[in-house]
XYZ file of C-alpha atoms in Angstrom:
83
model
C -0.707 -16.303 30.524
C -3.126 -18.906 29.062
C -1.854 -21.528 27.403
C -3.759 -22.116 23.432
C -2.478 -25.237 21.935
C -2.581 -24.855 18.209
C -1.036 -26.819 15.415
C 1.299 -26.619 11.981
C -1.287 -24.881 9.194
C -1.493 -28.291 6.392
C -3.108 -28.092 2.916
C -5.836 -29.926 4.679
C -7.565 -27.858 6.911
C -10.541 -26.509 6.366
C -11.261 -22.544 6.007
C -12.766 -22.897 9.944
C -8.990 -24.417 10.719
C -7.676 -21.107 9.330
C -9.998 -18.820 10.997
C -10.276 -20.117 14.120
C -6.510 -20.454 14.633
C -5.910 -16.793 13.716
C -8.263 -15.965 15.863
C -6.592 -17.577 18.466
C -3.336 -16.642 18.413
C -5.149 -12.839 18.750
C -6.604 -13.891 22.103
C -3.308 -15.182 22.768
C -0.451 -12.731 21.859
C -3.955 -9.750 22.583
C -6.125 -10.840 24.610
C -9.532 -11.098 24.562
C -10.271 -7.473 24.564
C -8.531 -7.312 21.234
C -11.428 -8.894 19.054
C -14.833 -7.654 18.041
C -18.184 -8.386 19.093
C -18.294 -10.674 16.033
C -15.043 -12.025 16.379
C -15.489 -12.945 19.862
C -19.576 -14.985 18.910
C -17.509 -16.554 15.770
C -14.652 -17.470 17.876
C -17.271 -18.924 20.427
C -18.639 -20.631 17.690
C -16.650 -22.470 16.147
C -14.548 -23.390 19.959
C -17.800 -24.962 20.759
C -18.214 -27.148 16.743
C -14.074 -28.387 17.918
C -14.072 -32.070 19.129
C -10.213 -32.693 21.063
C -11.267 -35.466 21.529
C -8.800 -37.202 23.394
C -6.476 -34.167 24.051
C -7.984 -33.928 28.099
C -5.853 -30.881 28.498
C -7.154 -29.501 24.766
C -10.776 -29.477 26.393
C -10.002 -28.158 29.242
C -8.322 -25.175 27.575
C -10.955 -25.083 25.130
C -13.945 -25.081 28.262
C -11.955 -22.269 30.002
C -11.489 -20.438 26.958
C -15.557 -20.930 26.353
C -15.760 -19.390 29.917
C -13.627 -15.981 29.267
C -15.815 -15.065 26.110
C -19.074 -15.607 27.787
C -17.794 -13.477 29.950
C -16.165 -10.790 28.410
C -19.598 -10.665 26.393
C -21.731 -10.077 29.461
C -19.225 -7.381 30.302
C -19.225 -5.573 26.887
C -23.590 -5.834 26.511
C -23.912 -5.078 30.803
C -24.781 -1.789 30.927
C -22.913 0.697 33.155
C -24.309 1.383 36.924
C -24.308 3.537 39.379
C -24.202 2.691 42.902
């Protein structure tokens, strides 16, 4: 199971941080298939904007999740083909 790093909510968190945590919790609990295309796009945007700085482990998890999101986008938008 994929590791997702989250922290406790504080009163200093922005709406984007709260939304990011909610989307990450959904992905952690149910997987990427539970999200709509709009939610996937929003999650991708929020993750790309998030800077984990010196935390290499969190940055690696972020890059891995972005790859999975892009793959899910491709799979959902690709027309099914008959061979």
